[in-house]
Amino acid sequence: MKKIVVLFLALAMLFSLAACAQTGDNTPSNDPTTAPQSGDNNPTEGTDPTEGTDPTKATDPTEGTNPTGEHTHSYTSTVTKEAACMTEGIMTYTCSCSDSYTEAIEVKGHFYSDWEIIVPALIDRDGEQKKTCTVCSHTKTSKNSDNAMSNSFYDAGMPYLLGMNYGALLEYASFTFPEYTDKPVAITTIFAALSERFTITEDDQNSMKEYGEHRFGYDATTGNITLHDYGISGMGSAELVGYVHNSGNEYSTYYAYCPFADVIVYYEVKLVYNRSNNKPNKYLSFEMVDSLPDNMMTE
């Protein structure tokens, strides 16, 4: 009987020890070396910023999203109003999401042509010039004083008057009045045109008729003459170099006349100034001078 009791007690103690051991396995341990480690806390797993993403897409603003998934604006520009010479234009920027904004386009400013003389300057008045914008045709005007002396006095036919005596007026007429050249014209018409610029005497008329017979085919029967411009190059050159105001409308103009190469002589040409009245100047005299006056005005 004692043996049975001892065996029973031994079995009871064995079961008791087994139960204590199982209870200890379910108790959290404070030992860091034995405490279980969670896979979620492993810094080498699941925290790589490059894993699962394309780094080029994350920074491309045209993709429309950023790494957080938010929309990123990507704008295209369109000129909705062209800039004009003096008016700003409008540039509109629009995103695919319909968001938009505008910016001003700077004015272009006028693109002007070169100055164009409207009214030539004269010694007694300013001229006027204008330039025009090639884009919008806006015009700008201003006063001008360029070439006042030449516009007032210069005569391109002067070499005929300084280099010839007999027949000079008909040669001058053939150069100055193209509307009367290369066709039969009454010689009295030529006399009338010349009379606006010169004092024509009866002797002058007879001399021109005589010269015109062999030079321009003047016909005494019909009274017609056919002028031809044979060219002025053989007459030398005459350069207007200055003028002096004498009194009223009377002026002395001065020309440097070069009949041949390296030969220069000066002439004083007195005249009545009429060009400010839209009429030709009327010549009074032509005289060779040794020198130019000290009070001479130049261009």
Coordinates of N, CA, C and O in Angstrom, one line a residue, residues 128-267:
E128 N 10.2 120.2 -94.1 CA 9.5 119.3 -93.3 C 9.8 117.9 -93.8 O 9.9 117.7 -95.0
Q129 N 10.0 116.9 -92.9 CA 10.2 115.6 -93.2 C 9.3 114.6 -92.4 O 8.8 115.0 -91.4
K130 N 9.2 113.4 -93.0 CA 8.4 112.4 -92.2 C 9.0 111.1 -92.4 O 9.7 110.8 -93.4
K131 N 8.6 110.2 -91.5 CA 9.0 108.8 -91.6 C 7.8 108.0 -91.2 O 7.0 108.4 -90.3
T132 N 7.6 106.8 -91.8 CA 6.4 106.0 -91.6 C 6.7 104.6 -91.1 O 7.7 104.0 -91.5
C133 N 5.9 104.2 -90.1 CA 6.1 102.9 -89.5 C 5.7 101.8 -90.6 O 4.7 101.9 -91.2
T134 N 6.6 100.9 -90.8 CA 6.4 99.9 -91.9 C 5.4 98.8 -91.4 O 4.9 98.0 -92.2
V135 N 5.0 98.8 -90.1 CA 4.0 97.8 -89.6 C 2.6 98.4 -89.5 O 1.7 97.8 -90.1
C136 N 2.5 99.6 -88.9 CA 1.1 100.1 -88.7 C 0.9 101.4 -89.5 O -0.2 102.0 -89.3
S137 N 1.8 101.9 -90.2 CA 1.7 103.1 -91.1 C 1.6 104.4 -90.2 O 1.3 105.4 -90.8
H138 N 1.9 104.3 -89.0 CA 2.0 105.5 -88.2 C 3.1 106.4 -88.7 O 4.2 106.0 -89.1
T139 N 2.8 107.7 -88.8 CA 3.8 108.7 -89.4 C 4.3 109.6 -88.3 O 3.6 109.9 -87.3
K140 N 5.5 110.0 -88.4 CA 6.1 111.0 -87.5 C 6.8 112.1 -88.4 O 7.5 111.8 -89.3
T141 N 6.5 113.3 -88.0 CA 7.1 114.4 -88.8 C 8.0 115.3 -88.0 O 7.8 115.3 -86.7
S142 N 8.8 116.0 -88.6 CA 9.7 117.0 -87.9 C 10.2 118.0 -88.9 O 10.1 117.8 -90.1
K143 N 10.8 119.1 -88.4 CA 11.4 120.1 -89.2 C 12.7 119.6 -89.7 O 13.4 118.8 -89.2
N144 N 13.1 120.2 -90.9 CA 14.3 119.9 -91.5 C 15.0 121.1 -92.1 O 14.3 121.9 -92.7
S145 N 16.3 121.2 -92.0 CA 17.0 122.4 -92.6 C 18.1 121.9 -93.5 O 18.9 122.7 -93.9
D146 N 18.1 120.7 -93.9 CA 19.2 120.2 -94.7 C 19.1 120.7 -96.1 O 18.0 120.9 -96.7
N147 N 20.3 121.0 -96.7 CA 20.4 121.5 -98.1 C 19.6 122.7 -98.4 O 19.2 122.9 -99.5
A148 N 19.4 123.6 -97.4 CA 18.7 124.8 -97.6 C 19.3 125.7 -98.7 O 18.6 126.3 -99.6
M149 N 20.6 125.8 -98.7 CA 21.3 126.7 -99.7 C 21.1 126.1 -101.1 O 20.7 126.8 -102.1
S150 N 21.3 124.8 -101.3 CA 21.2 124.2 -102.6 C 19.8 124.2 -103.1 O 19.5 124.5 -104.3
N151 N 18.8 124.0 -102.2 CA 17.4 124.0 -102.6 C 17.0 125.4 -103.0 O 16.1 125.6 -103.8
S152 N 17.7 126.4 -102.5 CA 17.3 127.8 -102.8 C 18.0 128.3 -104.0 O 17.4 129.2 -104.7
F153 N 19.2 127.9 -104.3 CA 20.0 128.5 -105.4 C 20.5 127.6 -106.4 O 20.8 128.1 -107.6
Y154 N 20.8 126.4 -106.1 CA 21.6 125.5 -107.1 C 20.8 125.4 -108.4 O 19.6 125.1 -108.4
D155 N 21.6 125.4 -109.5 CA 21.0 125.2 -110.8 C 21.9 124.3 -111.5 O 23.1 124.6 -111.8
A156 N 21.4 123.1 -111.9 CA 22.2 122.0 -112.5 C 22.7 122.4 -113.9 O 23.7 121.9 -114.4
G157 N 22.0 123.4 -114.5 CA 22.3 123.8 -115.9 C 23.4 125.0 -115.9 O 23.7 125.5 -117.0
M158 N 23.9 125.3 -114.7 CA 24.8 126.4 -114.6 C 26.1 126.3 -115.5 O 26.6 127.3 -116.1
P159 N 26.6 125.1 -115.8 CA 27.8 125.0 -116.7 C 27.6 125.6 -118.0 O 28.5 126.1 -118.7
Y160 N 26.3 125.5 -118.6 CA 26.0 126.1 -119.8 C 26.1 127.6 -119.8 O 26.6 128.3 -120.7
L161 N 25.7 128.2 -118.7 CA 25.7 129.6 -118.5 C 27.1 130.2 -118.3 O 27.4 131.3 -118.7
L162 N 27.9 129.4 -117.6 CA 29.3 129.9 -117.3 C 30.3 129.5 -118.4 O 31.3 130.3 -118.6
G163 N 30.0 128.5 -119.1 CA 31.0 128.0 -120.1 C 30.7 128.4 -121.5 O 31.5 128.1 -122.4
M164 N 29.6 129.1 -121.8 CA 29.2 129.5 -123.1 C 28.7 130.9 -123.2 O 28.3 131.4 -122.2
N165 N 28.8 131.5 -124.3 CA 28.3 132.8 -124.5 C 27.2 132.7 -125.6 O 26.0 132.7 -125.4
Y166 N 27.7 132.6 -126.8 CA 26.8 132.5 -128.0 C 26.0 131.2 -127.9 O 26.6 130.1 -127.9
G167 N 24.7 131.3 -127.9 CA 23.9 130.1 -127.9 C 23.7 129.4 -126.6 O 23.1 128.3 -126.5
A168 N 24.2 130.0 -125.5 CA 24.2 129.4 -124.2 C 22.7 129.2 -123.7 O 22.4 128.1 -123.1
L169 N 21.8 130.1 -124.0 CA 20.5 130.0 -123.5 C 19.7 128.9 -124.2 O 18.9 128.2 -123.5
L170 N 19.9 128.6 -125.4 CA 19.3 127.5 -126.1 C 19.8 126.1 -125.5 O 19.0 125.2 -125.3
E171 N 21.1 126.0 -125.3 CA 21.6 124.8 -124.7 C 21.1 124.6 -123.3 O 20.7 123.5 -122.9
Y172 N 21.0 125.7 -122.5 CA 20.4 125.7 -121.2 C 19.0 125.2 -121.3 O 18.5 124.4 -120.4
A173 N 18.2 125.7 -122.2 CA 16.8 125.4 -122.4 C 16.6 123.9 -122.7 O 15.7 123.2 -122.2
S174 N 17.5 123.4 -123.6 CA 17.4 121.9 -123.9 C 17.7 121.0 -122.7 O 17.2 119.9 -122.7
F175 N 18.5 121.5 -121.8 CA 18.8 120.7 -120.6 C 17.7 120.9 -119.5 O 17.4 119.9 -118.8
T176 N 17.2 122.1 -119.4 CA 16.3 122.5 -118.3 C 14.9 122.2 -118.5 O 14.1 121.9 -117.6
F177 N 14.4 122.2 -119.8 CA 13.0 122.0 -120.1 C 12.8 120.8 -120.9 O 12.6 120.8 -122.1
P178 N 12.9 119.6 -120.3 CA 12.7 118.3 -121.1 C 11.3 118.2 -121.7 O 11.2 117.5 -122.7
E179 N 10.4 119.0 -121.2 CA 9.0 118.9 -121.8 C 9.0 119.5 -123.2 O 8.0 119.3 -124.0
Y180 N 10.0 120.2 -123.6 CA 10.1 120.9 -124.9 C 11.1 120.3 -125.8 O 11.4 120.8 -126.9
T181 N 11.7 119.2 -125.4 CA 12.8 118.6 -126.3 C 12.2 117.5 -127.2 O 11.2 116.9 -126.9
D182 N 13.0 117.2 -128.2 CA 12.7 116.1 -129.2 C 11.4 116.2 -129.9 O 10.8 115.2 -130.2
K183 N 10.9 117.4 -130.1 CA 9.7 117.6 -130.8 C 9.6 119.1 -131.3 O 10.2 120.0 -130.6
P184 N 9.0 119.4 -132.4 CA 8.9 120.8 -132.8 C 8.1 121.6 -131.9 O 7.0 121.3 -131.4
V185 N 8.7 122.7 -131.4 CA 8.0 123.6 -130.5 C 8.2 125.1 -131.0 O 9.3 125.4 -131.6
A186 N 7.2 125.9 -130.9 CA 7.4 127.3 -131.3 C 8.5 127.9 -130.5 O 8.5 127.8 -129.3
I187 N 9.4 128.6 -131.2 CA 10.5 129.2 -130.5 C 10.1 130.3 -129.6 O 10.7 130.6 -128.6
T188 N 8.9 130.8 -129.8 CA 8.4 131.8 -128.8 C 8.0 131.2 -127.5 O 8.1 131.8 -126.5
T189 N 7.7 129.9 -127.5 CA 7.4 129.2 -126.3 C 8.7 129.0 -125.5 O 8.7 129.2 -124.3
I190 N 9.8 128.8 -126.2 CA 11.1 128.7 -125.5 C 11.5 130.0 -124.9 O 12.0 130.1 -123.8
F191 N 11.2 131.1 -125.7 CA 11.6 132.4 -125.2 C 10.8 132.8 -123.9 O 11.3 133.3 -123.0
A192 N 9.5 132.4 -123.9 CA 8.7 132.6 -122.7 C 9.2 131.9 -121.5 O 9.2 132.4 -120.4
A193 N 9.6 130.6 -121.7 CA 10.1 129.8 -120.6 C 11.4 130.4 -120.0 O 11.6 130.5 -118.8
L194 N 12.3 130.9 -121.0 CA 13.5 131.5 -120.6 C 13.3 132.8 -119.9 O 14.1 133.2 -119.0
S195 N 12.3 133.5 -120.3 CA 12.1 134.9 -119.7 C 11.7 134.8 -118.2 O 11.8 135.8 -117.5
E196 N 11.3 133.7 -117.7 CA 11.1 133.6 -116.3 C 12.4 133.5 -115.5 O 12.4 133.8 -114.3
R197 N 13.5 133.2 -116.2 CA 14.8 133.1 -115.5 C 15.8 134.1 -115.9 O 16.8 134.3 -115.2
F198 N 15.6 134.7 -117.1 CA 16.5 135.7 -117.7 C 15.8 136.9 -118.3 O 14.6 136.7 -118.6
T199 N 16.5 138.0 -118.4 CA 15.9 139.1 -119.1 C 16.3 138.9 -120.6 O 17.5 139.0 -120.9
I200 N 15.3 138.6 -121.4 CA 15.6 138.3 -122.8 C 15.3 139.5 -123.7 O 14.2 140.0 -123.7
T201 N 16.3 140.0 -124.3 CA 16.2 141.2 -125.2 C 15.9 140.7 -126.6 O 16.0 139.5 -126.9
E202 N 15.6 141.7 -127.5 CA 15.4 141.3 -128.9 C 16.7 140.8 -129.5 O 16.6 139.9 -130.3
D203 N 17.8 141.4 -129.2 CA 19.1 140.9 -129.7 C 19.3 139.4 -129.2 O 19.9 138.6 -130.0
D204 N 18.9 139.1 -128.0 CA 19.1 137.8 -127.5 C 18.2 136.8 -128.3 O 18.7 135.7 -128.7
Q205 N 17.0 137.2 -128.7 CA 16.1 136.4 -129.5 C 16.7 136.1 -130.8 O 16.7 135.0 -131.3
N206 N 17.2 137.2 -131.5 CA 17.8 137.0 -132.8 C 19.1 136.1 -132.8 O 19.3 135.3 -133.7
S207 N 19.9 136.3 -131.7 CA 21.0 135.4 -131.6 C 20.6 133.9 -131.4 O 21.3 133.0 -132.0
M208 N 19.6 133.7 -130.6 CA 19.1 132.3 -130.4 C 18.5 131.7 -131.7 O 18.7 130.5 -132.0
K209 N 17.9 132.5 -132.5 CA 17.3 132.1 -133.8 C 18.5 131.7 -134.7 O 18.4 130.6 -135.4
E210 N 19.5 132.5 -134.8 CA 20.6 132.2 -135.7 C 21.3 130.9 -135.2 O 21.7 130.1 -136.1
Y211 N 21.5 130.8 -133.9 CA 22.2 129.6 -133.4 C 21.3 128.4 -133.6 O 21.8 127.3 -133.9
G212 N 20.0 128.6 -133.4 CA 19.1 127.4 -133.6 C 19.0 126.9 -135.0 O 18.6 125.7 -135.1
E213 N 19.3 127.7 -136.0 CA 19.2 127.2 -137.3 C 20.1 126.0 -137.6 O 19.7 125.0 -138.2
H214 N 21.4 126.1 -137.2 CA 22.3 125.0 -137.5 C 22.4 124.0 -136.3 O 22.9 122.9 -136.5
R215 N 22.0 124.4 -135.1 CA 22.1 123.5 -134.0 C 20.8 122.7 -133.7 O 20.9 121.5 -133.5
F216 N 19.7 123.3 -133.9 CA 18.4 122.6 -133.5 C 17.4 122.7 -134.7 O 16.2 122.4 -134.4
G217 N 17.8 123.1 -135.9 CA 16.9 123.0 -137.0 C 15.8 124.1 -136.9 O 14.6 123.8 -137.3
Y218 N 16.1 125.2 -136.4 CA 15.1 126.3 -136.4 C 14.6 126.6 -137.8 O 15.4 126.8 -138.7
D219 N 13.3 126.6 -138.0 CA 12.7 127.0 -139.2 C 12.0 128.3 -139.1 O 11.0 128.5 -138.4
A220 N 12.6 129.3 -139.8 CA 12.0 130.7 -139.7 C 10.6 130.8 -140.3 O 9.8 131.6 -140.0
T221 N 10.3 129.9 -141.3 CA 9.0 129.9 -141.9 C 7.9 129.5 -140.9 O 6.8 130.1 -140.8
T222 N 8.1 128.4 -140.3 CA 7.1 127.9 -139.3 C 7.3 128.5 -137.9 O 6.4 128.5 -137.1
G223 N 8.5 128.9 -137.6 CA 8.8 129.5 -136.3 C 9.1 128.4 -135.3 O 9.1 128.7 -134.1
N224 N 9.2 127.2 -135.8 CA 9.4 126.0 -134.8 C 10.9 125.7 -134.7 O 11.7 125.9 -135.6
I225 N 11.2 125.1 -133.5 CA 12.6 124.6 -133.2 C 12.4 123.3 -132.5 O 11.5 123.1 -131.7
T226 N 13.4 122.4 -132.8 CA 13.3 121.1 -132.1 C 14.6 121.0 -131.3 O 15.7 120.7 -131.8
L227 N 14.4 121.1 -130.0 CA 15.6 121.1 -129.1 C 16.0 119.6 -128.8 O 15.2 118.7 -128.7
H228 N 17.3 119.4 -128.6 CA 17.8 118.1 -128.2 C 18.8 118.3 -127.1 O 19.6 119.2 -127.1
D229 N 18.7 117.5 -126.1 CA 19.7 117.5 -125.0 C 20.9 116.6 -125.3 O 20.8 115.4 -125.3
Y230 N 22.0 117.3 -125.7 CA 23.2 116.5 -126.1 C 24.1 116.2 -125.0 O 25.1 115.6 -125.2
G231 N 23.7 116.5 -123.7 CA 24.5 116.2 -122.6 C 25.3 117.3 -122.1 O 25.8 118.1 -122.9
I232 N 25.5 117.4 -120.8 CA 26.2 118.5 -120.2 C 27.6 118.1 -119.8 O 28.4 119.0 -119.4
S233 N 28.0 116.9 -119.9 CA 29.3 116.4 -119.4 C 30.5 117.2 -120.1 O 31.5 117.4 -119.4
G234 N 30.3 117.6 -121.3 CA 31.4 118.3 -122.0 C 31.6 119.7 -121.6 O 32.5 120.4 -122.0
M235 N 30.6 120.2 -120.8 CA 30.6 121.6 -120.3 C 31.4 121.8 -119.0 O 31.4 122.9 -118.5
G236 N 32.0 120.8 -118.5 CA 32.6 121.0 -117.2 C 31.6 120.8 -116.0 O 30.5 120.3 -116.2
S237 N 32.0 121.3 -114.8 CA 31.2 121.2 -113.6 C 31.1 122.5 -112.9 O 32.1 123.3 -113.0
A238 N 30.0 122.8 -112.2 CA 29.9 124.0 -111.4 C 29.3 123.6 -110.1 O 28.2 123.1 -110.0
E239 N 30.1 124.0 -109.0 CA 29.6 123.7 -107.6 C 29.3 124.9 -106.9 O 30.0 125.9 -106.9
L240 N 28.0 124.9 -106.4 CA 27.6 126.1 -105.6 C 28.3 126.0 -104.2 O 28.2 125.1 -103.5
V241 N 29.1 127.1 -103.9 CA 29.9 127.1 -102.7 C 29.4 128.1 -101.6 O 29.8 128.0 -100.4
G242 N 28.5 129.0 -102.0 CA 28.0 130.0 -100.9 C 27.2 131.1 -101.5 O 27.0 131.1 -102.7
Y243 N 26.7 131.9 -100.6 CA 25.9 133.0 -101.1 C 26.0 134.2 -100.1 O 26.4 134.1 -99.0
V244 N 25.6 135.4 -100.6 CA 25.6 136.6 -99.8 C 24.2 137.3 -100.1 O 23.8 137.4 -101.2
H245 N 23.6 137.7 -99.0 CA 22.3 138.4 -99.1 C 22.6 139.9 -99.3 O 23.2 140.5 -98.5
N246 N 22.2 140.4 -100.5 CA 22.5 141.8 -100.8 C 21.4 142.7 -100.2 O 21.7 143.5 -99.3
S247 N 20.2 142.6 -100.7 CA 19.1 143.4 -100.2 C 17.8 142.8 -100.7 O 17.8 142.3 -101.9
G248 N 16.7 142.9 -99.9 CA 15.5 142.4 -100.4 C 15.6 141.0 -100.9 O 16.0 140.1 -100.1
N249 N 15.1 140.7 -102.1 CA 15.2 139.4 -102.7 C 16.5 139.2 -103.5 O 16.6 138.2 -104.2
E250 N 17.4 140.1 -103.5 CA 18.6 140.0 -104.4 C 19.7 139.3 -103.6 O 20.0 139.7 -102.4
Y251 N 20.3 138.4 -104.2 CA 21.4 137.6 -103.6 C 22.5 137.5 -104.6 O 22.3 137.5 -105.9
S252 N 23.7 137.3 -104.1 CA 24.9 136.9 -104.9 C 25.2 135.5 -104.6 O 25.5 135.2 -103.4
T253 N 25.2 134.6 -105.5 CA 25.6 133.2 -105.3 C 27.0 133.0 -105.9 O 27.3 133.7 -106.9
Y254 N 27.7 132.0 -105.4 CA 29.1 131.8 -105.9 C 29.3 130.4 -106.3 O 28.9 129.5 -105.5
Y255 N 29.8 130.2 -107.5 CA 30.1 128.9 -108.0 C 31.6 128.7 -108.3 O 32.3 129.6 -108.7
A256 N 32.0 127.5 -108.0 CA 33.4 127.1 -108.4 C 33.2 126.3 -109.7 O 32.7 125.2 -109.7
Y257 N 33.7 126.9 -110.8 CA 33.5 126.3 -112.1 C 34.8 125.7 -112.5 O 35.9 126.3 -112.5
C258 N 34.6 124.4 -112.9 CA 35.8 123.7 -113.4 C 35.6 123.3 -114.9 O 34.9 122.3 -115.1
P259 N 36.1 124.1 -115.8 CA 35.9 123.8 -117.2 C 36.8 122.6 -117.7 O 36.4 121.9 -118.6
F260 N 37.9 122.4 -117.0 CA 38.9 121.3 -117.4 C 39.4 120.8 -116.1 O 39.2 121.4 -115.0
A261 N 40.1 119.7 -116.2 CA 40.7 119.0 -115.0 C 41.7 120.0 -114.4 O 42.5 120.6 -115.1
D262 N 41.6 120.1 -113.0 CA 42.6 120.9 -112.3 C 42.5 122.4 -112.5 O 43.5 123.1 -112.2
V263 N 41.4 122.8 -113.1 CA 41.2 124.3 -113.4 C 40.0 124.7 -112.7 O 38.9 124.1 -113.0
I264 N 40.0 125.6 -111.8 CA 38.9 126.1 -111.0 C 38.9 127.7 -111.1 O 39.8 128.3 -110.8
V265 N 37.7 128.2 -111.5 CA 37.5 129.6 -111.5 C 36.2 129.9 -110.8 O 35.3 129.0 -110.8
Y266 N 36.1 131.0 -110.1 CA 35.0 131.4 -109.3 C 34.1 132.4 -110.1 O 34.6 133.4 -110.7
Y267 N 32.8 132.2 -109.9 CA 31.8 133.1 -110.6 C 30.9 133.7 -109.5 O 30.4 132.9 -108.6

